[in-house]
Short mmCIF file of C-alpha atoms in Angstrom, two decimals:
data_model
loop_
_atom_site.label_atom_id
_atom_site.label_comp_id
_atom_site.label_asym_id
_atom_site.label_seq_id
_atom_site.Cartn_x
_atom_site.Cartn_y
_atom_site.Cartn_z
CA UNK G 1 -2.95 11.89 20.48
CA UNK G 2 -2.26 11.44 24.59
CA UNK G 3 -5.42 11.34 26.57
CA UNK G 4 -5.30 7.46 27.04
CA UNK G 5 -3.32 6.43 30.21
CA UNK G 6 -0.63 3.72 28.54
CA UNK G 7 -2.13 0.61 30.54
CA UNK G 8 -4.68 1.42 28.84
CA UNK G 9 -3.98 2.62 25.04
CA UNK G 10 -1.60 -1.20 25.71
CA UNK G 11 -4.95 -3.25 27.07
CA UNK G 12 -7.66 -1.59 24.52
CA UNK G 13 -4.67 -2.72 21.63
CA UNK G 14 -4.28 -6.71 23.02
CA UNK G 15 -8.34 -6.63 23.78
CA UNK G 16 -8.30 -6.15 19.76
CA UNK G 17 -5.66 -7.76 18.57
CA UNK G 18 -6.96 -11.32 20.58
CA UNK G 19 -10.54 -9.89 18.53
CA UNK G 20 -9.25 -10.28 15.56
CA UNK G 21 -6.98 -12.69 15.48
CA UNK G 22 -9.70 -15.20 17.55
CA UNK G 23 -9.96 -18.24 15.59
CA UNK G 24 -5.82 -18.00 14.36
CA UNK G 25 -3.00 -16.56 16.22
CA UNK G 26 -0.20 -15.82 14.10
CA UNK G 27 -0.05 -11.42 13.41
CA UNK G 28 1.27 -10.35 10.28
CA UNK G 29 -0.33 -6.83 10.68
CA UNK G 30 -0.06 -3.66 13.63
CA UNK G 31 -2.45 -1.91 15.00
CA UNK G 32 -2.90 2.06 14.79
CA UNK G 33 -4.91 4.40 16.72
CA UNK G 34 -7.25 5.60 15.29
CA UNK G 35 -8.67 8.50 18.20
CA UNK G 36 -7.17 9.18 21.99
CA UNK G 37 -9.33 11.74 23.10
CA UNK G 38 -10.99 12.08 26.56
CA UNK G 39 -14.34 10.82 25.37
CA UNK G 40 -13.34 7.80 23.62
CA UNK G 41 -10.08 5.94 22.62
CA UNK G 42 -10.14 3.33 19.46
CA UNK G 43 -7.42 1.38 18.26
CA UNK G 44 -7.96 -0.79 15.37
CA UNK G 45 -6.25 -4.56 14.48
CA UNK G 46 -7.18 -5.71 10.97
CA UNK G 47 -10.71 -5.87 10.85
CA UNK G 48 -11.80 -5.04 14.49
CA UNK G 49 -12.31 -2.12 16.54
CA UNK G 50 -11.53 -1.20 20.03
CA UNK G 51 -12.88 1.51 21.28
CA UNK G 52 -12.68 2.65 25.14
CA UNK G 53 -15.77 4.61 26.40
CA UNK G 54 -15.62 7.49 28.41
CA UNK G 55 -15.33 6.79 32.10
CA UNK G 56 -18.13 7.82 33.00
CA UNK G 57 -20.26 5.66 30.30
CA UNK G 58 -23.40 4.22 32.27
CA UNK G 59 -23.14 0.67 31.43
CA UNK G 60 -27.00 0.02 31.43
CA UNK G 61 -27.32 2.54 28.65
CA UNK G 62 -24.20 1.48 26.20
CA UNK G 63 -25.41 -1.90 26.45
CA UNK G 64 -29.21 -0.91 25.61
CA UNK G 65 -27.48 0.66 22.83
CA UNK G 66 -25.13 -1.82 21.78
CA UNK G 67 -28.25 -4.33 21.58
CA UNK G 68 -29.76 -2.04 19.18
CA UNK G 69 -27.09 -2.08 17.10
CA UNK G 70 -26.18 -5.56 16.84
CA UNK G 71 -30.67 -6.20 15.95
CA UNK G 72 -30.64 -3.50 13.27
CA UNK G 73 -27.31 -4.53 11.09
CA UNK G 74 -29.35 -2.73 7.94
CA UNK G 75 -28.56 0.36 8.75
CA UNK G 76 -26.21 0.37 12.21
CA UNK G 77 -23.01 -1.75 11.67
CA UNK G 78 -23.31 -3.75 14.67
CA UNK G 79 -20.71 -4.52 17.62
CA UNK G 80 -18.51 -8.02 17.65
CA UNK G 81 -20.20 -8.63 20.86
CA UNK G 82 -23.46 -6.47 22.17
CA UNK G 83 -21.91 -6.60 25.58
CA UNK G 84 -19.48 -4.22 26.98
CA UNK G 85 -16.64 -5.65 29.13
CA UNK G 86 -14.67 -3.27 31.62
CA UNK G 87 -10.44 -2.80 31.35
CA UNK G 88 -7.98 -0.64 32.79
CA UNK G 89 -11.75 1.50 34.67
CA UNK G 90 -13.01 2.27 31.25
CA UNK G 91 -15.72 0.36 29.45
CA UNK G 92 -14.62 -1.46 25.97
CA UNK G 93 -16.44 -2.60 23.19
CA UNK G 94 -15.64 -4.59 19.88
CA UNK G 95 -16.48 -3.80 16.17
CA UNK G 96 -15.74 -5.12 13.21
CA UNK G 97 -14.19 -1.91 10.99
CA UNK G 98 -16.27 -0.23 8.47
CA UNK G 99 -16.56 2.40 6.51
CA UNK G 100 -17.67 6.12 8.46
CA UNK G 101 -20.22 8.33 6.61
CA UNK G 102 -18.45 10.46 4.66
CA UNK G 103 -18.14 13.87 5.22
CA UNK G 104 -18.05 15.07 1.32
CA UNK G 105 -21.35 12.95 0.68
CA UNK G 106 -23.54 12.13 4.27
CA UNK G 107 -26.53 12.42 2.31
CA UNK G 108 -25.83 9.17 1.00
CA UNK G 109 -25.76 7.38 4.16
CA UNK G 110 -29.34 4.98 5.67
CA UNK G 111 -30.45 8.59 8.13
CA UNK G 112 -34.35 7.51 6.10
CA UNK G 113 -34.15 4.21 7.46
CA UNK G 114 -31.91 5.30 10.79
CA UNK G 115 -34.60 7.97 11.73
CA UNK G 116 -37.87 5.09 11.73
CA UNK G 117 -36.17 3.54 14.77
#
């Protein structure tokens, strides 16, 4: 994992930490880089995940997808905030840490409900 620049990764980690500990600055936990690819860098801190989207992400399209997720929490993981923020030339979104779709049991995901959108 080495596609994210040092300042981006450091800033993303700080953003996740600030969101995870918005009510209490005390922090006994550490951060973990979950993904570091050209199509996105993802950092987890406690129960919060920060994602830096690709540099060519179109803000209006991303905001539309975030708004959709925020309005359908029964079938999509809603973001912490449906408005992305800029960080080192990338749009960043914040998410609660959730369990991803199990690759061994993909049918357990609510695909039919999502298709109704």
